[in-house]
Coordinates of C-alpha atoms in Angstrom, one line a residue:
X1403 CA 0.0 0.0 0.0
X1404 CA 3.0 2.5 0.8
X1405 CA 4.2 1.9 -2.6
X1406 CA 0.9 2.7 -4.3
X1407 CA 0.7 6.0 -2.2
X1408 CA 4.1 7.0 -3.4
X1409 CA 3.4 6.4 -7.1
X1410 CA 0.2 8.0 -7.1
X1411 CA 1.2 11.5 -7.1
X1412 CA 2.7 10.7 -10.7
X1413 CA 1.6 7.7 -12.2
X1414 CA -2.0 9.0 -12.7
X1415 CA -3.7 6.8 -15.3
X1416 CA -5.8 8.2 -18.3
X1417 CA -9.1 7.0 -19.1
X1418 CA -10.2 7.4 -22.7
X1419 CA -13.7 6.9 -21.7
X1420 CA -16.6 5.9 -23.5
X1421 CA -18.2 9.5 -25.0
X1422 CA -17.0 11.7 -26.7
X1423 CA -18.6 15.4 -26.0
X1424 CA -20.6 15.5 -29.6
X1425 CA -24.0 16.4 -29.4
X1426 CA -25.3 12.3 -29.9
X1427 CA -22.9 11.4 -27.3
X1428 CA -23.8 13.9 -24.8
X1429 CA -27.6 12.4 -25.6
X1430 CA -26.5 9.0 -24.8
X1431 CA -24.5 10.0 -21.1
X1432 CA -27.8 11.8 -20.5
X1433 CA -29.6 8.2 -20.8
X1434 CA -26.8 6.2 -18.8
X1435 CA -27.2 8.6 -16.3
X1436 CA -30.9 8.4 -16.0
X1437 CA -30.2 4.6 -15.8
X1438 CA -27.5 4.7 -13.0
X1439 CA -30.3 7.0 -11.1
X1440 CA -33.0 4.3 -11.6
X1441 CA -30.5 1.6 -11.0
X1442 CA -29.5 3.5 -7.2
X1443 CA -33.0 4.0 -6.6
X1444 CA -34.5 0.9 -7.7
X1445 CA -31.7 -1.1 -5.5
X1446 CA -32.2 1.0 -2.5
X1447 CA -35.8 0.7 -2.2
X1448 CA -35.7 -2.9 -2.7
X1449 CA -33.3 -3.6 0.1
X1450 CA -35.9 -1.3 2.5
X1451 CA -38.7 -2.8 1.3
X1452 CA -36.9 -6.6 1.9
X1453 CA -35.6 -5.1 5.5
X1454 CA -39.5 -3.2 6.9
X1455 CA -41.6 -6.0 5.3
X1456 CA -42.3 -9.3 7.4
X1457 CA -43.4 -10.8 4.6
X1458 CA -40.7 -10.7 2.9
X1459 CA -38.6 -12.1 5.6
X1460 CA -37.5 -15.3 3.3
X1461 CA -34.4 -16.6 2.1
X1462 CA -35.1 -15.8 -1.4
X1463 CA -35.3 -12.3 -0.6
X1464 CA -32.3 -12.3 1.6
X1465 CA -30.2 -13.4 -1.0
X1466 CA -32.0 -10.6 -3.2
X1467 CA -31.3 -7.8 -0.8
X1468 CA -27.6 -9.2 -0.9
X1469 CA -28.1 -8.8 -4.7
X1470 CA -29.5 -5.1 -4.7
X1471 CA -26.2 -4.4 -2.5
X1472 CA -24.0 -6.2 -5.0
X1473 CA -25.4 -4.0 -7.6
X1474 CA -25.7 -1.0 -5.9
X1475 CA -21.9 -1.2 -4.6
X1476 CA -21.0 -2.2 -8.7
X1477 CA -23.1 0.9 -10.2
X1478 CA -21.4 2.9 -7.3
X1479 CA -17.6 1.9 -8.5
X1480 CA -17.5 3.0 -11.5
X1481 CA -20.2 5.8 -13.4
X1482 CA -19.5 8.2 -10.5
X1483 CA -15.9 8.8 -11.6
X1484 CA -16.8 8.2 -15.2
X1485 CA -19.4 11.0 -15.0
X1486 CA -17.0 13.3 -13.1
X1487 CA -14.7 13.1 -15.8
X1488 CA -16.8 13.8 -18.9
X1489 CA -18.6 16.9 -16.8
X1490 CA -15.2 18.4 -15.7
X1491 CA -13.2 17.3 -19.2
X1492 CA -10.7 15.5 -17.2
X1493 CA -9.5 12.1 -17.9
X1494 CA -7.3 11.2 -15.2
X1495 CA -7.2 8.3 -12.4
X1496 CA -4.8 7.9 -9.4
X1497 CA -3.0 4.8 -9.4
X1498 CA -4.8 4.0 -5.8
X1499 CA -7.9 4.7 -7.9
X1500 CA -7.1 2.7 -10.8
X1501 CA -6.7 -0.2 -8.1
X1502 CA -9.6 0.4 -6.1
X1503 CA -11.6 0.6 -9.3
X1504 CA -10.1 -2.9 -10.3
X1505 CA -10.6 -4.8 -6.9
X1506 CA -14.2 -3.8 -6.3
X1507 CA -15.1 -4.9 -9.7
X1508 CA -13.8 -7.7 -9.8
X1509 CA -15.0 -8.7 -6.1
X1510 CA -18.7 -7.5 -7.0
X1511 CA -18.9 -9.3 -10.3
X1512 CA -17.3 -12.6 -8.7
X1513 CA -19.4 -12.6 -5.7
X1514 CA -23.0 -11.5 -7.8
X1515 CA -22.4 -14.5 -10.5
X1516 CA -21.7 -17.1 -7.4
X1517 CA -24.7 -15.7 -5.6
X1518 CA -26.9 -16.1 -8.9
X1519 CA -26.0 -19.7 -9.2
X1520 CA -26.7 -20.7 -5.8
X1521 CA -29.8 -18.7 -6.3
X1522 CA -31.0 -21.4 -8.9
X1523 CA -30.5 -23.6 -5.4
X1524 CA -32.6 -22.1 -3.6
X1525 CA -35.4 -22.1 -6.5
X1526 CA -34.9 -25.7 -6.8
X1527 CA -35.2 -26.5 -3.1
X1528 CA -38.1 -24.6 -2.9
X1529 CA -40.0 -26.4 -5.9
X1530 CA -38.6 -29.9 -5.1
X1531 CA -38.6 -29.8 -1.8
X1532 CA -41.2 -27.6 -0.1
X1533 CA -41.9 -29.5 2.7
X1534 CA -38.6 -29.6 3.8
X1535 CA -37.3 -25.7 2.7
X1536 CA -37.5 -24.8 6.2
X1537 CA -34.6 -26.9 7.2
X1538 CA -32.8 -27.2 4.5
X1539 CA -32.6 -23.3 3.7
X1540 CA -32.6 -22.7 7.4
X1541 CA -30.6 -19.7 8.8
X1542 CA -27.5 -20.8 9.1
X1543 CA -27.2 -22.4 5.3
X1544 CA -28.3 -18.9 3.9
X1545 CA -25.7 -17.1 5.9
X1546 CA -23.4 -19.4 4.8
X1547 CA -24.5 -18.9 1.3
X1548 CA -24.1 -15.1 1.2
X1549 CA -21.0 -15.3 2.9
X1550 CA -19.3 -17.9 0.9
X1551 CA -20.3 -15.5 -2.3
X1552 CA -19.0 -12.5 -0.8
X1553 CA -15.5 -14.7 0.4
X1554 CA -14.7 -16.0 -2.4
X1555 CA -15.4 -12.3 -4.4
X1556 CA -13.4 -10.3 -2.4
X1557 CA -10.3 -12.7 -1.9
X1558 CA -10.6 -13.3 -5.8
X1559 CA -10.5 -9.4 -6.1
X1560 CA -7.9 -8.7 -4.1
X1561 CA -5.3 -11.1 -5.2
X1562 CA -6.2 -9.8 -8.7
X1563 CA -6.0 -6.2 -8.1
X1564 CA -2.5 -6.8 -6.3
X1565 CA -1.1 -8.5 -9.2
X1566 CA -2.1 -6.0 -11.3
X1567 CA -0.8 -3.4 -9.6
X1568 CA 2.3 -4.3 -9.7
X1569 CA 2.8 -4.9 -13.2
X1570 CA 5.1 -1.7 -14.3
X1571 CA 3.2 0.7 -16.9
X1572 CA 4.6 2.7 -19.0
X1573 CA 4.2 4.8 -22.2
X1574 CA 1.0 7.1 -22.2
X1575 CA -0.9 4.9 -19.9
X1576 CA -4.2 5.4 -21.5
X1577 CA -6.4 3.4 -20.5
X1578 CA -9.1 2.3 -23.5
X1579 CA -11.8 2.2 -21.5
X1580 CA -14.4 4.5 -19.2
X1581 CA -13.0 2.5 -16.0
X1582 CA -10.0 0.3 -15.3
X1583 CA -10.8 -2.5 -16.5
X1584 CA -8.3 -5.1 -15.8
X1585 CA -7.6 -6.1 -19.5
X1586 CA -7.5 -2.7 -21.0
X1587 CA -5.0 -2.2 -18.2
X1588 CA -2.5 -4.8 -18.8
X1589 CA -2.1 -3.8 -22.5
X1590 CA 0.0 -0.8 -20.7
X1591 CA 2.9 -2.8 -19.3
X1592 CA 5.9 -3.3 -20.1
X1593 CA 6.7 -6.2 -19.1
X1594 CA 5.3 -9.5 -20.9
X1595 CA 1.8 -10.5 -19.0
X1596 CA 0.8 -13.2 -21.2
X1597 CA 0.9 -16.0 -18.3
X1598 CA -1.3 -13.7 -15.9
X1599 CA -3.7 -13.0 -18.8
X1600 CA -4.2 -16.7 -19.0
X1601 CA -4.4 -17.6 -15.7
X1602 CA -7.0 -14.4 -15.1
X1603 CA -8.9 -16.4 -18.0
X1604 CA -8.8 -19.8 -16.4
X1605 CA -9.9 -18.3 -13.3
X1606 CA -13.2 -16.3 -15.5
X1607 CA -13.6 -19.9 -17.1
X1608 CA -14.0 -21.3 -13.6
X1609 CA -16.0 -18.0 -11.9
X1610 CA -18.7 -18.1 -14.6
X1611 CA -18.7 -22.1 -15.6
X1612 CA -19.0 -23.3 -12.2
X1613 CA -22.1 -21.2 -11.0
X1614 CA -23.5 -21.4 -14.1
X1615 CA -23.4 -25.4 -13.7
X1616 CA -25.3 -24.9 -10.5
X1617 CA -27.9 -23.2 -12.4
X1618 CA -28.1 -25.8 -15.1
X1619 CA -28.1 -28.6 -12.9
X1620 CA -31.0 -27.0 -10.3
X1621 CA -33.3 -25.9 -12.9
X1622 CA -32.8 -29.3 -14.7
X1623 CA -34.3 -30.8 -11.4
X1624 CA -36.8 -28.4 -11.0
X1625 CA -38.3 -28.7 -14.5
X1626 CA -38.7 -32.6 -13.9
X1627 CA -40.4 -31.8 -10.9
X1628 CA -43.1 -29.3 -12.6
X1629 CA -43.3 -31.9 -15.2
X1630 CA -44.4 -34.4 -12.7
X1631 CA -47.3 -32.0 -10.9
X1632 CA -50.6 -32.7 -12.0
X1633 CA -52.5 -29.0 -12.0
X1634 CA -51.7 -26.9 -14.4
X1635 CA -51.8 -23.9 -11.9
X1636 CA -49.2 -25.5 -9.8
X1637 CA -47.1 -26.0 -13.1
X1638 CA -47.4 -22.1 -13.9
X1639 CA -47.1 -20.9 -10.1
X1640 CA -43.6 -23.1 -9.8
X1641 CA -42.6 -21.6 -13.1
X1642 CA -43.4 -17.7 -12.4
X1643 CA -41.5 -18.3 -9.5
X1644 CA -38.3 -19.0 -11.7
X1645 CA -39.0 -16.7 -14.4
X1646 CA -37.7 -13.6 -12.6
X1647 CA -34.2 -15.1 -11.5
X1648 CA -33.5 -17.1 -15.0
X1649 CA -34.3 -13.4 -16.6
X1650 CA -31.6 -11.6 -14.3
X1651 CA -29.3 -14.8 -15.1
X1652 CA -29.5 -14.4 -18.8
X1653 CA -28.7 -10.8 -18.6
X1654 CA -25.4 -11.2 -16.4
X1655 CA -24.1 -14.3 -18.1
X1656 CA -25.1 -13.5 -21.6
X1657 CA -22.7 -10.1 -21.3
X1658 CA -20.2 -11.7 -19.0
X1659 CA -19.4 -14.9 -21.2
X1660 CA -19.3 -12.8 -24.2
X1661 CA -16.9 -10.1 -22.9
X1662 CA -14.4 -12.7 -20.6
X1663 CA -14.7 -16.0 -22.9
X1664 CA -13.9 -14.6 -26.3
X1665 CA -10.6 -15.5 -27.8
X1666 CA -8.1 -12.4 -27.4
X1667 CA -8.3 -12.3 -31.2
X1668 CA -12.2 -11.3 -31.4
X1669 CA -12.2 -8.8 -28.7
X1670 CA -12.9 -5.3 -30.0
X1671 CA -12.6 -2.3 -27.1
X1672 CA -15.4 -0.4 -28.9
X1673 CA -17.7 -3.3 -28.3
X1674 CA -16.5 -4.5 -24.9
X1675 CA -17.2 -1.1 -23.6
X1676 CA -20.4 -1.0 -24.7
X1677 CA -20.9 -4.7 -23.0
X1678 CA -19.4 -3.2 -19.9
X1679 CA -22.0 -0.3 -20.1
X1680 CA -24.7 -2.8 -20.1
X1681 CA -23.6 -5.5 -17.5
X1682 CA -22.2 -2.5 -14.9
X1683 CA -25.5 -0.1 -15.2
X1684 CA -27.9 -1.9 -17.3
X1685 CA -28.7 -5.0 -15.2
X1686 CA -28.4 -3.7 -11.9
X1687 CA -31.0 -1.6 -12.9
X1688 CA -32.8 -4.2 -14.3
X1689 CA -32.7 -6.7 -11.5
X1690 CA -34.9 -4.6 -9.5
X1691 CA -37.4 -4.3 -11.7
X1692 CA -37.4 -7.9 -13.1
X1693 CA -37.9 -9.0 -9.3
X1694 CA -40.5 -6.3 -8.4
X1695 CA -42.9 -6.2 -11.3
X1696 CA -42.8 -9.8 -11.5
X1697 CA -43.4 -10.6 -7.6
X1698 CA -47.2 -10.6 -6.0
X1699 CA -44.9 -10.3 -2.6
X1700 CA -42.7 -7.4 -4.0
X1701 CA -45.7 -5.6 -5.3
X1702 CA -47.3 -5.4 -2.2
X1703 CA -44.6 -4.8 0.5
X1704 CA -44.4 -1.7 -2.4
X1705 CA -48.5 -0.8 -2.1
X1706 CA -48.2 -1.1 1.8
X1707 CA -45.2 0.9 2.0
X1708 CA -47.0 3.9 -0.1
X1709 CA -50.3 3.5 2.4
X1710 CA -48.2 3.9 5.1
X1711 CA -46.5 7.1 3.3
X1712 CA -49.6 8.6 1.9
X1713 CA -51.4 8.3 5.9
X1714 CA -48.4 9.4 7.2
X1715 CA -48.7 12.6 4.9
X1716 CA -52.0 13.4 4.9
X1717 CA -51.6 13.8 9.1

């Protein structure tokens, strides 16, 4: 840490960003800001609602307040600075910022995709099992659950961010990117990081294949179980109760495969930041909706909440 402090003062990183300050561009900032606003919003009144609401006093939405404060934390790391810059018409980054930007993205992204997957647990338990949810999702197995997905995120983002770090940069240090992203970082070194680059891939191979095999392998299991019920309500109710978290799963993995599974060859910085737009904004804002509009319980923890405000108000 000492040595990051004393190379901050000069070896500020630029970023390039992702807009340029053309009328079109300045059009599309306005909309990724309206969607970071909705996204910090959205989040925030979903982890109240989950936290005032009895009702809602269930693991699935403990593990979706854990969710909301993934994404809040993720849409919190990086458009702040991103917007600062194009506002003020600077482009720079400390090197302590550079590194903080890297660890908590990489921590938040690890820990939401592990989280997701043993989401699809959950679901399956739930479905499969519903006489015996209490005990198998008891307490003490969803604590464990939240803090195994945070553990493993933030020791898997610190050992990456320290690596990084201290790689030696050189040359203009522009960054190709509206954050640090890891990647776009390393291409500034100047020493050869070819054996970390394919160990960082290994280690996305593993960080997005082995949740995402949870997910398979539950909702496998849970569709031969609605197969076997007999009412066709039953079917739809188990199925509506999946609907939301396979939605918020496609979004996440769809962008996060595409980005951090292509071959170096295919990757174009024009399109990753675009990706990186859509997985670091997009979805978080997203999630909250998906899970909100789509949930009788949501919904009326929501209602009850604006009773309460609109009696409170009228007194």
């Amino acid at each position: 840490m000492e040595i990051w402090l004393n190379q901050s003062s000069t070896d500020d990183f630029i970023l390039l960003g992702i807009f340029s300050h053309s009328s079109t561009d300045t059009v599309l900032f306005s909309v990724v800001m309206i969607v970071f606003t909705v996204a910090l919003c959205g989040n925030v009144l979903l982890i109240f609602l989950i936290y005032l609401d009895p009702r809602l006093h269930m693991p699935m939405y403990f593990f979706l307040s854990q969710l909301s404060l993934m994404d809040l934390m993720l849409v919190c790391t990086n458009v702040p600075k991103m917007a600062v810059n194009f506002l003020s018409g600077s482009k720079s980054i400390s090197f302590v910022g550079c590194g903080t930007q890297i660890g908590l993205f990489v921590c938040l992204v690890g820990s939401e995709g592990l989280l997701l997957g043993l989401m699809a647990y959950d679901r399956y338990v739930a479905i499969s099992h519903p006489l015996h949810y209490p005990i198998l999702m008891n307490q003490k197995v969803c604590l464990q659950i939240v803090g195994s997905s945070w553990a493993f995120g933030i020791i898997d983002g610190l050992v990456q961010m320290v690596v990084v770090m201290t790689f030696p940069y050189c040359g203009l240090r522009e960054v190709n990117h509206f954050f640090c992203e890891m990647l776009s970082l390393l291409k500034l070194a100047c020493v050869d990081t070819s054996l970390f680059e394919k160990v960082v891939f290994v280690c996305c191979v593993f960080m997005l294949l082995f949740p995402f095999s949870i997910i398979v392998a539950s909702y496998a299991r849970v569709l031969g179980t609605v197969l076997r019920m007999h009412s066709a309500q039953s079917r739809t109710k188990a199925l509506a109760t999946c609907s939301s978290h396979l939605t918020a799963v496609s979004f996440f993995y769809g962008a996060a495969m595409f980005i951090y599974l292509r071959p170096r060859r295919y990757r174009v910085p024009s399109h990753d930041k675009v990706l990186s737009i859509f997985y670091t904004v997009l979805t978080p804002m997203l999630n909250p909706l998906i899970y909100s509009l789509r949930n009788r319980e949501v919904m009326g923890a929501l209602r009850k909440g604006l009773g309460h405000f609109r009696i409170g108000s009228q007194h």
